[in-house]
PDB file of C-alpha atoms in Angstrom:
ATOM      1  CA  UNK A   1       0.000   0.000   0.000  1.00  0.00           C
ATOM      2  CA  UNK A   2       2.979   2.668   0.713  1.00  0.00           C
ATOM      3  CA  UNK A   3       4.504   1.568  -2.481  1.00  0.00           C
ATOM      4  CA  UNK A   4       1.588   3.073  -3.988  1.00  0.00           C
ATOM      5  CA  UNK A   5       0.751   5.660  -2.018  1.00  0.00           C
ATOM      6  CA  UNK A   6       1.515   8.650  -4.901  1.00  0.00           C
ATOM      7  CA  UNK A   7      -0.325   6.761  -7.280  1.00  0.00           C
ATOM      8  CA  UNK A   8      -3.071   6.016  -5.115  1.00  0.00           C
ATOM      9  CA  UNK A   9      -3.535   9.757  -3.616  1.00  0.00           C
ATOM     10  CA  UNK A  10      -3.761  10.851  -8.173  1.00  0.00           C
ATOM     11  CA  UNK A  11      -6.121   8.136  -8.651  1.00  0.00           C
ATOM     12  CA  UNK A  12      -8.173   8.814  -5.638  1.00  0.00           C
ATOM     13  CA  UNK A  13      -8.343  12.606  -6.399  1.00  0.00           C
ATOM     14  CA  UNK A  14      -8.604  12.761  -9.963  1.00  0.00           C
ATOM     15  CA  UNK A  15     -11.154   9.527 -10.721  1.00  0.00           C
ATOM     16  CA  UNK A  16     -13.176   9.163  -7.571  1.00  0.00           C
ATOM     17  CA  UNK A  17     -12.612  12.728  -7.017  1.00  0.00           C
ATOM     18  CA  UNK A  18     -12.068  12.076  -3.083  1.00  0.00           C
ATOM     19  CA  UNK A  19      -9.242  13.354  -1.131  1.00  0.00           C
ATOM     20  CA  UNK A  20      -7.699  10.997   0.800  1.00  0.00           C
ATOM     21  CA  UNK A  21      -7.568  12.656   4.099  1.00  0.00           C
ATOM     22  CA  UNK A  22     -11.213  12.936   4.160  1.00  0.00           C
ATOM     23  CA  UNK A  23     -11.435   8.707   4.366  1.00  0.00           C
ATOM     24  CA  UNK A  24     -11.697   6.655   7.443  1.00  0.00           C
ATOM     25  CA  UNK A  25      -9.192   3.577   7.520  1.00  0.00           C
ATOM     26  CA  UNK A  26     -11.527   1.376   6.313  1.00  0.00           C
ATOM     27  CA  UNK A  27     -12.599   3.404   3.753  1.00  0.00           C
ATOM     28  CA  UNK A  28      -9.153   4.059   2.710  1.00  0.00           C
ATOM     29  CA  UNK A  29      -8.557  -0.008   2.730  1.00  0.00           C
ATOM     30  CA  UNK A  30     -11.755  -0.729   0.455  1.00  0.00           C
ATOM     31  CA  UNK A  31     -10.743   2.336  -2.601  1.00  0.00           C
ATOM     32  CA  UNK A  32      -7.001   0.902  -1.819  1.00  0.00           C
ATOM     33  CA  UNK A  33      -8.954  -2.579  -3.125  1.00  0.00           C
ATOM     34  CA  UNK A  34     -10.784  -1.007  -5.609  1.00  0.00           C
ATOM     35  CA  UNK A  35      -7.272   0.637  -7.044  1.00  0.00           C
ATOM     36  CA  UNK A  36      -5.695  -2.820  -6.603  1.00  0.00           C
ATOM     37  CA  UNK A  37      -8.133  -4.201  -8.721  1.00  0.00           C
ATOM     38  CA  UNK A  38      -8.289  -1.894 -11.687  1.00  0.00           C
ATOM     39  CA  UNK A  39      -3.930  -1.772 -11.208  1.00  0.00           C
ATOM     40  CA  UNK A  40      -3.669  -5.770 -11.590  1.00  0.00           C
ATOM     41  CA  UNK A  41      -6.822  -6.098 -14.029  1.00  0.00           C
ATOM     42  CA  UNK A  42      -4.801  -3.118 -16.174  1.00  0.00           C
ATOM     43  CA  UNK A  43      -8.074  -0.985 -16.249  1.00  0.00           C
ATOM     44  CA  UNK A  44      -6.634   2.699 -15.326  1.00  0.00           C
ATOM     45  CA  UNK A  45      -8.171   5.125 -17.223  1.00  0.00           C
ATOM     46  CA  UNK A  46      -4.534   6.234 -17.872  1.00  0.00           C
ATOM     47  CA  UNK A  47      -0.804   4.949 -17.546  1.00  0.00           C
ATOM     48  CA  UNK A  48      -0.050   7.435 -14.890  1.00  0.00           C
ATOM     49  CA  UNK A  49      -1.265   5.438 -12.567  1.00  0.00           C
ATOM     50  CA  UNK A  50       0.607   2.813 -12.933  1.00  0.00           C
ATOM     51  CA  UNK A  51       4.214   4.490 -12.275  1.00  0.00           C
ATOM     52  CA  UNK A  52       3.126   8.102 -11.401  1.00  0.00           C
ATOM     53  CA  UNK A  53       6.952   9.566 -11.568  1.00  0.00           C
ATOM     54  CA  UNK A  54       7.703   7.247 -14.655  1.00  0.00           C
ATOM     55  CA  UNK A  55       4.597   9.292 -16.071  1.00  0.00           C
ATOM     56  CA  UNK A  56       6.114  12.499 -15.168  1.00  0.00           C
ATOM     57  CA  UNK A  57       9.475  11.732 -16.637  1.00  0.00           C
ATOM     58  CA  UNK A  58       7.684  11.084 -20.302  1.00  0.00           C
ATOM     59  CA  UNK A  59       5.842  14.356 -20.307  1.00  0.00           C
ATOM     60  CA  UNK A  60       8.477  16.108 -19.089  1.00  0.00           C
ATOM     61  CA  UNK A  61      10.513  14.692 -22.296  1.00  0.00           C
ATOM     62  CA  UNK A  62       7.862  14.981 -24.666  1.00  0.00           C
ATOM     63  CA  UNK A  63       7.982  19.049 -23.398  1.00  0.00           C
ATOM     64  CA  UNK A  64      11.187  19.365 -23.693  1.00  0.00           C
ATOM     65  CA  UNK A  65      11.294  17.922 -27.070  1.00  0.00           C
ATOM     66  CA  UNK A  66       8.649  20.278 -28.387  1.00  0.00           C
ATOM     67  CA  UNK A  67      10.447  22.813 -26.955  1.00  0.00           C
ATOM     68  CA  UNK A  68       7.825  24.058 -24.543  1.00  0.00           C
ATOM     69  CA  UNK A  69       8.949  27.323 -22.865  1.00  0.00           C
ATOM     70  CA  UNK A  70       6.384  26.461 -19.893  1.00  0.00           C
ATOM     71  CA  UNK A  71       7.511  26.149 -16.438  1.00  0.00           C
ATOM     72  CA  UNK A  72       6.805  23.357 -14.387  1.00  0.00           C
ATOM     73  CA  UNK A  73       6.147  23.397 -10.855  1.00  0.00           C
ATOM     74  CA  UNK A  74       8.050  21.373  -8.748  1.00  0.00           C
ATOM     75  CA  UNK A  75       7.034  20.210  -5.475  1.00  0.00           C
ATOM     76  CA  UNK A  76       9.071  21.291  -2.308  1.00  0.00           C
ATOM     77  CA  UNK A  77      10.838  19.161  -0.503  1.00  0.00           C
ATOM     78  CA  UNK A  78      13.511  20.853   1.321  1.00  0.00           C
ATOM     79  CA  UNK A  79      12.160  23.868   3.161  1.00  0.00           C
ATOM     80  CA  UNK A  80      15.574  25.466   3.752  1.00  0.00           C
ATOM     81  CA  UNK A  81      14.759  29.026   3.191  1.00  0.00           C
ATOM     82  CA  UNK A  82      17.904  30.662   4.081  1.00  0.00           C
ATOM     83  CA  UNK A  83      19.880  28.440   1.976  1.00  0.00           C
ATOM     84  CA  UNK A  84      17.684  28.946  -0.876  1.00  0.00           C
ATOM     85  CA  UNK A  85      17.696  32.372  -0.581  1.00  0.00           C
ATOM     86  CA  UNK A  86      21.381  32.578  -0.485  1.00  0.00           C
ATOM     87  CA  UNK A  87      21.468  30.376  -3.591  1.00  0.00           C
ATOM     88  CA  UNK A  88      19.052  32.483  -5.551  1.00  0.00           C
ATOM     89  CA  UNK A  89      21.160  35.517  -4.862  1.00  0.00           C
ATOM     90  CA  UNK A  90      24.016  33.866  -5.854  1.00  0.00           C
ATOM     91  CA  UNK A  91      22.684  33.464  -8.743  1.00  0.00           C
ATOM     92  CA  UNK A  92      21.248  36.609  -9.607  1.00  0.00           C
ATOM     93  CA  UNK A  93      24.729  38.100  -8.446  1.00  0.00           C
ATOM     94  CA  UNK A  94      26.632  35.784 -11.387  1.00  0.00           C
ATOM     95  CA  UNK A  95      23.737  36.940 -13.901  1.00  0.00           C
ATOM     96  CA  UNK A  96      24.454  40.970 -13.023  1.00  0.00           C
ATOM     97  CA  UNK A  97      28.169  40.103 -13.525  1.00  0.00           C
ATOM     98  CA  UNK A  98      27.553  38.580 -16.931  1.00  0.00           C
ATOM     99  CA  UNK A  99      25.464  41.053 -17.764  1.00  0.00           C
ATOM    100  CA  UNK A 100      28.083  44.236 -17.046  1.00  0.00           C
ATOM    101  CA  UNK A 101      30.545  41.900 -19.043  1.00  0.00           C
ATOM    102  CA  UNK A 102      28.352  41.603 -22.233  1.00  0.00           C
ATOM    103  CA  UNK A 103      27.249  45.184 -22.310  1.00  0.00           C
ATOM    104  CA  UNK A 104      31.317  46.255 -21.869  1.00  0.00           C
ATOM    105  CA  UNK A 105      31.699  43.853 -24.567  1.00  0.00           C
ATOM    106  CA  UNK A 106      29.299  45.811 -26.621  1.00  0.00           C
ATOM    107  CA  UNK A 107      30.852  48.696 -25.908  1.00  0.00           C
ATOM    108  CA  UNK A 108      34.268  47.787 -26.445  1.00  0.00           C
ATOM    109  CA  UNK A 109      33.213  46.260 -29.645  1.00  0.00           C
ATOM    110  CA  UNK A 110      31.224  49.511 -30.805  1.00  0.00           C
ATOM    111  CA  UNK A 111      33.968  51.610 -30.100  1.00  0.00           C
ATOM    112  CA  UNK A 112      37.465  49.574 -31.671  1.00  0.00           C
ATOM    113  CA  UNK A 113      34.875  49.338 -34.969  1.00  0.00           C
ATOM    114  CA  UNK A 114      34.455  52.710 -35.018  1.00  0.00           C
ATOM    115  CA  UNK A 115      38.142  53.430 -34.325  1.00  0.00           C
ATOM    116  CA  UNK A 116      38.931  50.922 -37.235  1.00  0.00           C
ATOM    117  CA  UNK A 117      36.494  52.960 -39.813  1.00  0.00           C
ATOM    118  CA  UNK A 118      38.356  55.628 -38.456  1.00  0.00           C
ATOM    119  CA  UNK A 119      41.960  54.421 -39.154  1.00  0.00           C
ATOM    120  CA  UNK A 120      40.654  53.278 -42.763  1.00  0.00           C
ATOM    121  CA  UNK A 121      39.124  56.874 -43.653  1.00  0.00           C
ATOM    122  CA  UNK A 122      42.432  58.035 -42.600  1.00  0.00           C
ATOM    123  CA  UNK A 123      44.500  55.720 -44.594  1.00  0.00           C
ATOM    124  CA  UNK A 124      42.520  56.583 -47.637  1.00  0.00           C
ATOM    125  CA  UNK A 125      43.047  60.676 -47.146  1.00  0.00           C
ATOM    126  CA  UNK A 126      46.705  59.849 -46.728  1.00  0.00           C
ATOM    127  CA  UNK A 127      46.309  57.819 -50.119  1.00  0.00           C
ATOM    128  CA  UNK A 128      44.380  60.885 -51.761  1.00  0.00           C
ATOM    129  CA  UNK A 129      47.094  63.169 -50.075  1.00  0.00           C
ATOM    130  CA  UNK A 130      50.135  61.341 -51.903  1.00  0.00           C
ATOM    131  CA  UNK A 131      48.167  61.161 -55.346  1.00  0.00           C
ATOM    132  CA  UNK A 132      47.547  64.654 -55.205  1.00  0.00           C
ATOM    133  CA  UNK A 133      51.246  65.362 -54.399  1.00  0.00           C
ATOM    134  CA  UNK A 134      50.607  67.190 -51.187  1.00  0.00           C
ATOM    135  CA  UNK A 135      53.208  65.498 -49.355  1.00  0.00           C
ATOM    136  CA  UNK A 136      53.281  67.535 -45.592  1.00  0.00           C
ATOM    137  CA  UNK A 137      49.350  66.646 -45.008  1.00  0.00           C
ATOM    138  CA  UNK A 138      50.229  62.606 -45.988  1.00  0.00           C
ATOM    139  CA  UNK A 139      52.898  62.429 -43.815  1.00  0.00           C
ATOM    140  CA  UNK A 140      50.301  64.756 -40.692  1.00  0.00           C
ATOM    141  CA  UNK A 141      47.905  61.752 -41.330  1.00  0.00           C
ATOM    142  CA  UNK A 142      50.675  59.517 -41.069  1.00  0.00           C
ATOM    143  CA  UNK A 143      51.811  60.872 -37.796  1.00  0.00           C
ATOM    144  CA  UNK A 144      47.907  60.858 -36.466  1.00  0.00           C
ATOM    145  CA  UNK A 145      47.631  56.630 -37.913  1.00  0.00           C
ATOM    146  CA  UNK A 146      51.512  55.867 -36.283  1.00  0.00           C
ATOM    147  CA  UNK A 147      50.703  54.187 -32.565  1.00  0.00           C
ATOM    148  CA  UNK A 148      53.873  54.612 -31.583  1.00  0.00           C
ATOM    149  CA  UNK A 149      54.012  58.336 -31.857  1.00  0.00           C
ATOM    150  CA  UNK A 150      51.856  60.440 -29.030  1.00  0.00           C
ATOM    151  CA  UNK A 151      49.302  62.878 -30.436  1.00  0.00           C
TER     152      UNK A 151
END
């Protein structure tokens, strides 16, 4: 019977549509019969109630392979608040961190292309400066492009 006991409680609830804490002993003992019965006879009105947490595995797959975005609820069993607490700011701590690093990413990104369009605009007026013969402003822009020279 305590083998069975999740299984029972689901079938009790959801196809007699009885809670179980509302049943004497003996009244418990004659639906735990009546579930017997219909478990060894194979006459659930559904699987589930055969292997209750082997049912919950499979849709919990078949979710995950449809890609459901839906969350599940998940029964408590550890009622360690402060620990959970701690955990879930932990967590939110590491996701603030990654999050500063991906927006300075960003930024460094958005400024060294802009600096490179910069550099390339440059190198082209130095090109334009040479063809044109006007020597002194080539060789300004090729001061300004030189990193080892300070501006």
């Amino acid at each position: 019977m305590w083998n069975k006991r999740a299984e029972f409680t689901a079938w009790l609830a959801e196809v007699k549509q009885v809670n179980l804490e509302s049943l004497s002993n003996w009244e418990e003992k004659l639906m735990f019969k009546e579930f017997m019965e219909d478990h060894n006879t194979a006459t659930f009105p559904s699987k589930k109630y055969y292997d209750l947490e082997a049912y919950d595995r499979r849709m919990l797959e078949k979710e995950i392979k449809r890609g459901s975005k839906k969350v599940r609820v998940v029964e408590r069993t550890v009622f360690n608040d402060e620990e959970q607490r701690r955990q879930e700011l932990l967590i939110a701590r590491e996701k603030q961190k990654e999050e500063q690093v991906e927006a300075l990413k960003r930024t460094m990104q958005g400024g060294m292309a802009q600096a490179m369009k910069e550099q390339t605009q440059l190198k082209e007026e130095m090109a334009y400066q040479y063809k044109l013969g006007n020597f002194e402003a080539a060789a300004a822009i090729q001061r300004r492009l030189d990193p080892d020279v300070a501006m």
